[in-house]
Amino acid sequence: MNTGDDALASENWRLAAKLYTKELAAAKENLSTGSGDLSHFGLALAGRSVAFREMGRARAGLPAEPKVLAASLADARAAVSLAQQLTSNSTLALKAAATSRPEARALNAALAESGEGPMEAQQACDALAGLGFDEPVKHELRQVAKDGIDTAGLCAEMDASAKDGESPGTFRWPRRMVLPTLPSGPSLAAAVTEKGWGPYLRQRGGEQMVNLERSKLAMMLDALSFPLSLAWLLLQEPLVRIASGTLHVVVLGATSKAEVRILEDSDYWEELGRVMAPQCKVKLHFVGPEISAESADVHQTQPPCATQFFQAHSDLNSSNTICAVFNGGFGNFVSSGRDELFHSWLQDLTFLADQHVLCAFFCANDYADLKGEVAVHQLLGSCFALRPRQNPFAMATVYSGEDSSEWFSGNAFVYAVCGFERSARRVELSTAEVLQIAQSDHAIVHEAPLPVRLLESERSSSGSTGVPPVSTVGEMKPMDGGWRFEVPLADASCMQAADVQISDTQLSLVLEGLRRVVPWPTPVDSASARASFSARSCKLVVKATSQ
């Protein structure tokens, strides 16, 4: 198929494979207790085989994934073998399906697309020879063994550069492959929707983009996933409200192999600016330790990267800057058991939470990366502006690890945080305790005040509001059992567009186009906080009791 919608078909099959894997685990557990059914186990194997095959086959621009297809073939062989051994009436349907010619053809397709060499293919044919397939099907399998189809070379080349001691990342296309040129024309915000790649491709470039050669389309979608994922998040009106001006985007943890390569080898990052052009101008900054070249926009910085970068750029702050972290991997300790990345990120994550900078995070999987990262943010007491969810502009390519249950696809999931709850912060916890949090099903998620407002101060300084400035920042005063914050105003009209957001650790004020974040001297009970306007003294008064 050649439609843009098919480009993410592998993601749907990945979810199916995940469900079948859960069914297999349940069936295995039931079998161990003597209450299970082998036919249930066999059907789950057969189902996961189909899901793996569809997830890893070449389709609509997605290159074949040999490891995933090899897992498909392994499951299919096991299902066929099990069906041959079972004789009860309850398994007749499974046996018939497993030994039918269409299923044999499916096994043949999996074998071909997995890129197994002639010897491996011949061994597979020998293993399948006694399973009741008819002669034409056996002939097809032998032909595959004779010809030897090799599609594994490209994947091997993708990973070749990963042996330099740096993270291989999720964008693994070899340098010799040139990123396709985008067609001329504007990138419309209306094309960046919850529906993902299909509407974007059709509106952005029509058939010219949809009908690219398969490998080129997959490569293009993988690269465009970076700017478009962030563009989609910034267009979420309940999450963020952006006034006119220059929005600084700090791509934290950027690498030469992924984000910077896309910057150097294409104009794809300009898509972010094109999408946001009706609202604001975008200024990009790429920051990270795995960057080999320096420029005005690219900054090679050792951890703590964000802390050093913001200290060197005092003009950037929570009112004009958003941080984006693509596939940071600091939650992968859940799967790998290694916590080096977690510790290298911790100081920066703490700094960004303390500065109340809006941060968008994109993760490559949910079973490890996302789960671990959410646990880290629980450790920090981070406030979630966007709860974790699937990203409609995830990469098209899905990779599988040595274990068929392990997979990753760049930018597959997204969430955003802004600020923190001081009473929830527990940075003294060990990695083992954070892992325990990650494995718990009872996550405590603190919500950030929404919408997060950006560039309000730039709008005010430009004189576009026509409202006189606030006469003073305000004064914090102790009161019986808590705190009182007073802001004198020029006149009552200043309250017409006022916005007050109160949390346990801070209050956020938007008055006359200016946004200020004022920390409480001690944590307060935000549920008890009250804001009022005194017409007689012309003051905004916010009161809150201490915790």
XYZ file of C-alpha atoms in Angstrom:
547
model
C 0.000 0.000 0.000
C 1.146 3.513 -0.674
C -0.924 5.775 1.555
C 0.602 7.935 4.264
C -1.688 6.321 6.826
C -0.002 2.959 6.214
C 3.335 4.399 7.252
C 2.403 3.894 10.895
C 0.748 0.513 10.463
C 3.667 -1.127 12.267
C 2.753 0.828 15.406
C -0.733 -0.714 15.458
C 0.742 -4.178 14.997
C 3.242 -3.465 17.772
C 0.355 -2.849 20.148
C -1.233 -6.114 18.985
C 2.053 -7.928 19.619
C 2.158 -6.453 23.106
C -1.352 -7.744 23.860
C -0.519 -11.206 22.524
C 2.634 -11.236 24.668
C 0.493 -10.538 27.733
C -1.829 -13.384 26.690
C 1.159 -15.709 26.359
C 2.387 -14.775 29.819
C -1.062 -15.420 31.292
C -1.393 -18.730 29.435
C 2.070 -19.820 30.590
C 1.206 -18.985 34.193
C -2.053 -20.926 33.945
C -0.234 -23.912 32.487
C 2.230 -23.866 35.380
C -0.671 -24.155 37.837
C -2.345 -26.964 35.901
C -5.351 -24.874 34.858
C -4.174 -23.805 31.445
C -5.093 -24.793 27.910
C -2.386 -25.574 25.339
C -4.660 -24.466 22.508
C -4.968 -21.013 24.143
C -1.178 -20.847 24.307
C -0.881 -21.930 20.672
C -3.411 -19.399 19.415
C -1.585 -16.608 21.277
C 1.677 -17.730 19.645
C 0.083 -17.737 16.203
C -1.459 -14.301 16.800
C 1.810 -12.780 17.956
C 3.559 -14.302 14.959
C 1.221 -12.428 12.611
C 1.630 -9.212 14.626
C 5.445 -9.477 14.569
C 5.417 -10.230 10.845
C 3.239 -7.216 10.037
C 5.211 -5.010 12.426
C 8.517 -5.875 10.824
C 7.747 -6.336 7.138
C 8.522 -3.778 4.446
C 5.382 -1.731 3.866
C 4.429 1.806 2.912
C 7.953 3.126 3.244
C 8.901 1.075 6.297
C 11.966 -1.085 5.707
C 11.881 -4.706 6.837
C 13.087 -5.283 10.404
C 15.013 -8.588 10.328
C 15.003 -9.205 14.089
C 11.272 -8.641 14.365
C 10.616 -10.904 11.394
C 12.896 -13.554 12.863
C 10.794 -13.411 16.045
C 7.681 -13.792 13.870
C 9.131 -16.882 12.243
C 10.089 -18.373 15.626
C 6.560 -17.899 16.977
C 5.021 -19.322 13.787
C 7.222 -22.413 13.908
C 6.330 -22.966 17.547
C 2.609 -22.574 16.832
C 2.738 -24.991 13.893
C 4.728 -27.546 15.897
C 2.296 -27.306 18.804
C -0.689 -27.677 16.476
C 0.800 -30.830 14.973
C 1.178 -32.383 18.411
C -2.355 -31.609 19.605
C -5.179 -33.961 18.647
C -8.182 -32.829 20.703
C -11.235 -31.404 18.936
C -10.675 -28.043 20.641
C -7.439 -27.601 18.691
C -8.714 -28.574 15.246
C -9.168 -24.928 14.244
C -5.633 -24.085 15.287
C -4.215 -27.130 13.511
C -6.133 -26.376 10.322
C -4.999 -22.753 10.302
C -1.390 -23.622 11.044
C -1.075 -26.237 8.300
C -3.024 -24.397 5.606
C -1.333 -23.132 2.500
C -2.011 -19.421 3.321
C -0.241 -19.853 6.643
C 2.649 -21.546 4.862
C 2.866 -18.616 2.496
C 2.927 -16.292 5.510
C 5.836 -18.267 6.928
C 7.525 -18.042 3.568
C 7.042 -14.247 3.544
C 8.461 -13.949 7.047
C 11.461 -16.049 6.058
C 12.087 -13.997 2.925
C 11.702 -10.597 4.539
C 13.795 -11.533 7.565
C 16.810 -11.584 5.277
C 18.037 -15.004 6.403
C 20.916 -16.302 4.328
C 20.792 -19.493 2.184
C 22.038 -21.758 4.980
C 19.582 -20.438 7.560
C 16.764 -20.574 5.014
C 17.572 -24.204 4.150
C 17.563 -25.125 7.843
C 14.167 -23.477 8.184
C 12.854 -25.464 5.213
C 14.143 -28.686 6.730
C 12.447 -27.847 10.017
C 9.151 -27.222 8.237
C 9.345 -30.196 5.877
C 7.477 -32.574 8.127
C 4.613 -30.290 9.073
C 2.125 -31.362 6.427
C 2.564 -28.607 3.823
C 1.794 -29.556 0.250
C 4.510 -29.817 -2.380
C 3.970 -26.404 -4.091
C 4.436 -24.637 -0.775
C 7.528 -26.703 0.045
C 8.877 -25.744 -3.378
C 8.390 -22.064 -2.589
C 10.308 -22.479 0.656
C 13.138 -24.318 -1.072
C 13.329 -21.545 -3.671
C 13.805 -18.988 -0.927
C 16.601 -21.123 0.483
C 18.235 -21.407 -2.928
C 18.075 -17.725 -3.834
C 18.906 -16.296 -0.413
C 17.260 -12.896 0.029
C 19.450 -10.411 1.924
C 17.701 -7.418 3.459
C 19.735 -7.411 6.674
C 22.621 -5.404 5.203
C 20.967 -2.016 5.603
C 20.117 -2.627 9.255
C 23.683 -3.728 9.923
C 24.934 -0.528 8.318
C 22.516 1.487 10.452
C 24.103 0.124 13.604
C 27.729 0.186 12.410
C 28.385 3.694 13.707
C 26.978 2.790 17.109
C 30.282 1.209 18.155
C 32.002 4.513 18.898
C 31.118 4.596 22.584
C 28.194 6.967 22.117
C 24.514 6.176 22.228
C 23.298 4.744 18.886
C 20.034 6.635 19.348
C 16.798 6.050 17.493
C 17.690 7.754 14.194
C 20.026 5.139 12.692
C 19.927 5.840 8.976
C 23.408 5.662 7.396
C 25.025 8.929 6.301
C 25.225 7.761 2.687
C 21.425 7.929 2.483
C 20.359 11.486 1.679
C 17.280 12.909 3.347
C 14.591 13.552 0.698
C 13.945 17.169 -0.233
C 10.620 18.496 0.962
C 8.365 20.015 -1.696
C 8.019 23.772 -1.770
C 5.060 25.387 -0.104
C 4.008 26.344 3.402
C 3.708 23.898 6.273
C 0.216 24.564 7.550
C -0.620 24.298 11.236
C -3.944 22.759 10.202
C -2.036 19.726 8.889
C -0.443 18.977 12.285
C -3.298 17.237 14.073
C -4.090 14.383 16.422
C -4.540 12.177 13.331
C -0.792 12.233 12.686
C 1.115 11.534 9.494
C -1.737 10.910 7.039
C -3.292 14.411 7.031
C 0.140 16.047 7.255
C 1.518 14.213 4.201
C -1.577 14.862 2.121
C -1.780 18.571 2.944
C 1.953 19.236 2.954
C 3.002 17.512 -0.251
C 0.210 15.386 -1.672
C 1.089 12.328 -3.715
C 4.654 13.563 -4.217
C 5.417 12.866 -0.563
C 3.145 9.862 -0.066
C 4.575 7.929 -3.021
C 8.242 8.234 -2.144
C 10.358 5.093 -2.357
C 9.670 3.059 0.774
C 13.036 3.475 2.477
C 13.089 7.210 1.689
C 9.594 7.734 3.086
C 10.493 5.924 6.312
C 13.695 7.934 6.636
C 11.812 11.198 5.988
C 9.151 10.407 8.600
C 11.793 9.432 11.162
C 13.581 12.760 10.655
C 10.434 14.903 10.520
C 9.258 13.273 13.748
C 11.537 15.631 15.711
C 10.171 19.025 14.581
C 6.579 17.885 14.043
C 6.270 16.152 17.427
C 7.222 19.399 19.120
C 4.998 21.453 16.796
C 2.027 19.241 17.655
C 2.637 19.736 21.379
C 2.950 23.527 21.059
C -0.358 23.653 19.188
C -2.254 22.049 22.074
C -4.349 24.989 23.261
C -5.268 23.460 26.663
C -1.553 22.992 27.375
C 0.170 26.152 26.207
C -0.771 29.654 25.091
C 1.829 31.566 23.106
C 1.810 35.306 22.448
C 3.751 36.874 19.581
C 7.525 37.188 19.843
C 10.542 34.868 19.696
C 10.147 31.456 21.303
C 13.464 29.803 22.204
C 13.506 26.020 21.830
C 16.381 24.282 23.642
C 16.829 20.746 22.277
C 18.523 19.195 25.286
C 20.574 16.021 24.924
C 20.913 16.584 21.166
C 23.381 14.386 19.261
C 25.356 14.711 16.041
C 23.769 11.494 14.765
C 20.173 12.611 15.119
C 18.952 16.162 15.827
C 22.107 17.952 14.609
C 22.472 15.736 11.547
C 18.910 16.616 10.527
C 19.812 20.292 11.024
C 22.952 20.009 8.888
C 21.649 17.709 6.129
C 18.147 19.067 5.543
C 15.729 21.922 6.166
C 13.374 19.698 8.175
C 13.767 21.686 11.409
C 12.356 24.679 9.524
C 9.019 22.835 9.547
C 8.699 23.796 13.205
C 9.140 27.459 12.340
C 6.717 27.214 9.416
C 4.017 25.603 11.547
C 4.418 28.147 14.358
C 4.837 31.202 12.087
C 1.272 32.508 12.601
C 1.910 32.651 16.361
C 5.596 33.309 16.951
C 9.143 33.103 15.624
C 11.173 30.035 16.650
C 14.854 30.146 17.641
C 16.516 26.738 18.006
C 19.403 25.827 20.329
C 20.951 22.324 20.259
C 22.688 21.380 23.515
C 24.342 18.127 24.567
C 27.559 16.194 25.222
C 27.374 14.092 22.017
C 27.796 16.985 19.584
C 31.004 17.136 17.576
C 30.773 20.640 16.101
C 30.026 24.076 17.536
C 28.065 26.865 15.862
C 25.775 29.718 16.842
C 22.937 27.227 17.350
C 24.871 24.089 18.364
C 26.518 23.896 21.778
C 28.690 20.961 22.866
C 28.226 20.888 26.650
C 28.998 18.302 29.308
C 26.453 17.473 32.049
C 24.847 19.294 33.718
C 24.086 20.662 30.233
C 20.925 22.667 30.921
C 22.365 24.272 34.040
C 25.476 25.482 32.205
C 23.582 26.571 29.089
C 21.000 28.673 30.926
C 23.668 30.236 33.118
C 25.509 31.310 29.948
C 22.273 32.622 28.363
C 20.666 34.752 31.039
C 18.133 36.158 28.557
C 16.418 32.748 28.361
C 13.844 31.957 31.053
C 10.536 30.224 31.721
C 8.545 32.957 29.972
C 10.284 32.686 26.574
C 11.809 29.191 26.439
C 10.731 25.569 26.136
C 13.074 22.577 26.479
C 12.618 19.472 24.330
C 14.240 16.124 25.126
C 14.005 13.492 22.394
C 14.555 9.884 23.504
C 16.693 10.934 26.477
C 16.778 7.380 27.817
C 17.217 8.357 31.475
C 14.363 6.017 32.412
C 15.827 2.963 30.706
C 17.342 1.723 33.987
C 13.998 -0.072 34.422
C 14.998 -2.473 31.643
C 18.801 -2.280 31.509
C 19.584 -2.055 35.232
C 22.170 0.631 34.430
C 21.633 4.048 36.019
C 24.437 6.168 34.520
C 22.053 8.139 32.283
C 19.622 8.649 35.146
C 22.313 10.226 37.318
C 23.744 12.309 34.450
C 20.295 13.847 33.863
C 19.180 14.308 37.473
C 20.825 17.677 38.181
C 19.488 19.209 34.956
C 15.986 17.868 35.531
C 16.040 19.335 39.038
C 17.277 22.689 37.715
C 14.590 22.884 35.025
C 11.852 22.006 37.509
C 13.135 24.655 39.914
C 13.103 27.248 37.123
C 9.571 26.256 36.064
C 10.667 25.819 32.446
C 8.121 23.985 30.293
C 9.824 20.731 29.230
C 8.572 18.301 26.579
C 9.862 14.721 26.703
C 9.579 12.131 23.937
C 10.237 8.446 24.739
C 11.042 5.433 22.575
C 8.919 2.867 24.467
C 6.491 2.597 27.358
C 7.655 -0.560 29.163
C 11.019 0.952 30.226
C 11.854 4.488 29.048
C 8.472 6.076 29.776
C 7.900 4.109 32.969
C 11.337 5.009 34.336
C 11.108 8.683 33.371
C 7.742 9.112 35.073
C 9.271 7.564 38.208
C 12.142 10.070 38.063
C 9.667 12.932 37.812
C 7.802 11.551 40.812
C 11.133 11.686 42.625
C 11.417 15.368 41.665
C 7.782 16.169 42.438
C 7.373 17.426 38.862
C 4.010 18.887 37.813
C 2.680 17.358 34.595
C 1.328 19.806 32.034
C 0.624 16.903 29.650
C 0.155 13.397 31.007
C 2.041 10.587 29.217
C 0.354 9.484 25.986
C 1.122 8.183 22.514
C 2.652 10.688 20.118
C 0.756 11.060 16.813
C 4.044 11.950 15.059
C 6.193 9.044 16.274
C 8.967 7.712 14.050
C 7.915 5.154 11.455
C 10.760 2.716 12.114
C 10.376 0.166 14.908
C 13.472 -1.658 16.182
C 13.511 -4.885 18.167
C 16.119 -6.059 20.664
C 17.551 -9.528 21.073
C 14.528 -10.363 23.206
C 11.463 -10.246 20.945
C 9.495 -8.531 23.721
C 11.892 -5.570 23.638
C 11.284 -2.861 21.059
C 11.743 0.844 20.554
C 10.498 3.475 18.126
C 11.758 7.038 18.401
C 9.385 9.616 19.926
C 6.659 6.987 20.385
C 5.340 8.592 23.590
C 5.167 12.172 24.846
C 4.578 14.064 28.082
C 5.369 17.553 29.411
C 6.207 18.955 32.853
C 6.414 22.470 34.280
C 7.447 23.264 37.858
C 7.255 21.010 40.902
C 5.570 20.376 44.230
C 8.152 20.892 46.965
C 6.387 18.582 49.427
C 6.600 15.704 46.921
C 10.327 15.998 46.159
C 12.517 13.085 47.297
C 15.853 13.470 45.513
C 17.658 11.499 48.203
C 16.170 8.198 47.025
C 18.448 5.481 45.649
C 18.139 4.013 42.162
C 16.608 0.873 43.655
C 13.885 2.948 45.331
C 13.195 4.834 42.096
C 12.925 1.459 40.329
C 10.379 0.402 42.928
C 8.366 3.546 42.147
C 8.577 2.751 38.421
C 7.202 -0.752 38.985
C 4.311 0.487 41.100
C 0.852 0.809 39.577
C -0.072 3.657 41.908
C 1.703 6.679 40.445
C 0.987 10.051 42.035
C 0.901 12.685 39.314
C 0.823 16.385 40.214
C -0.836 18.678 37.683
C 0.716 21.934 36.466
C -1.491 25.051 36.226
C -2.722 25.347 32.640
C -2.320 26.851 30.191
C 1.402 27.514 30.402
C 1.755 31.042 29.043
C 4.783 31.964 26.946
C 6.029 35.259 25.507
C 3.584 37.344 27.540
C 6.404 39.678 28.652
C 7.574 40.214 25.044
C 4.044 41.139 24.021
C 3.866 43.684 26.829
C 7.284 45.206 26.124
C 6.315 45.731 22.502
C 3.558 48.084 23.616
C 0.841 46.051 21.909
C -1.367 45.818 25.003
C -1.732 49.569 25.558
C -1.957 49.023 29.341
C 0.333 50.803 31.853
C 2.882 48.567 33.596
C 2.433 47.252 37.134
C 3.815 49.816 39.572
C 5.691 47.219 41.650
C 6.367 43.485 41.624
C 4.559 42.915 44.907
C 5.301 42.228 48.542
C 5.203 38.948 50.468
C 4.042 39.310 54.082
C 3.668 36.730 56.868
C 0.209 36.353 58.361
C -1.220 34.170 61.060
C -0.754 30.597 59.843
C 0.487 31.446 56.369
C 1.403 34.106 53.827
C -0.132 37.168 52.188
C 1.068 38.512 48.828
C 0.021 42.029 47.768
C 0.415 43.620 44.339
C -0.445 47.352 44.005
C -2.093 48.170 40.654
C -2.370 51.390 38.679
C -6.181 51.155 38.502
C -9.041 48.649 38.516
C -8.811 48.114 34.735
C -5.614 46.120 35.307
C -7.758 43.233 36.612
C -9.682 42.777 33.360
C -7.215 40.280 31.866
C -5.599 39.133 35.127
C -4.804 35.469 35.644
C -3.679 33.907 38.944
C -2.496 30.280 39.250
C -1.619 28.954 42.720
C 0.283 25.800 43.641
C 1.804 24.564 46.904
C 5.182 26.074 46.039
C 4.475 29.164 43.964
C 1.944 31.522 42.507
C 1.933 32.563 38.866
C 0.560 36.013 38.009
C -0.295 37.404 34.599
C -1.069 41.110 34.947
C -1.103 43.621 32.098
C 0.630 41.150 29.770
C 3.482 40.419 32.194
C 3.947 36.968 33.721
C 5.653 36.611 37.081
C 6.356 33.463 39.073
C 6.632 34.121 42.814
C 7.729 31.279 45.134
C 6.082 30.914 48.539
C 8.659 31.224 51.362
C 7.376 27.905 52.718
C 5.027 25.310 51.178
C 1.335 26.234 51.419
C -1.971 24.434 51.079
C -3.004 25.559 47.603
C -6.551 24.280 48.145
C -7.021 26.902 50.858
C -5.523 29.793 48.848
C -7.682 32.760 47.878
C -7.139 35.729 45.557
C -9.133 38.950 45.819
C -9.062 42.542 44.595
C -9.385 45.468 47.000
C -10.985 48.368 45.144
C -10.333 50.763 48.005
C -6.569 50.232 48.092
C -6.374 49.090 44.426
C -4.422 45.938 45.301
C -4.486 42.318 44.271
C -4.232 40.213 47.442
C -3.409 36.486 47.521
C -3.604 34.597 50.805
C -2.577 31.005 51.592
C -2.148 28.985 54.777
C 1.079 27.077 55.429
C 1.147 23.290 55.250
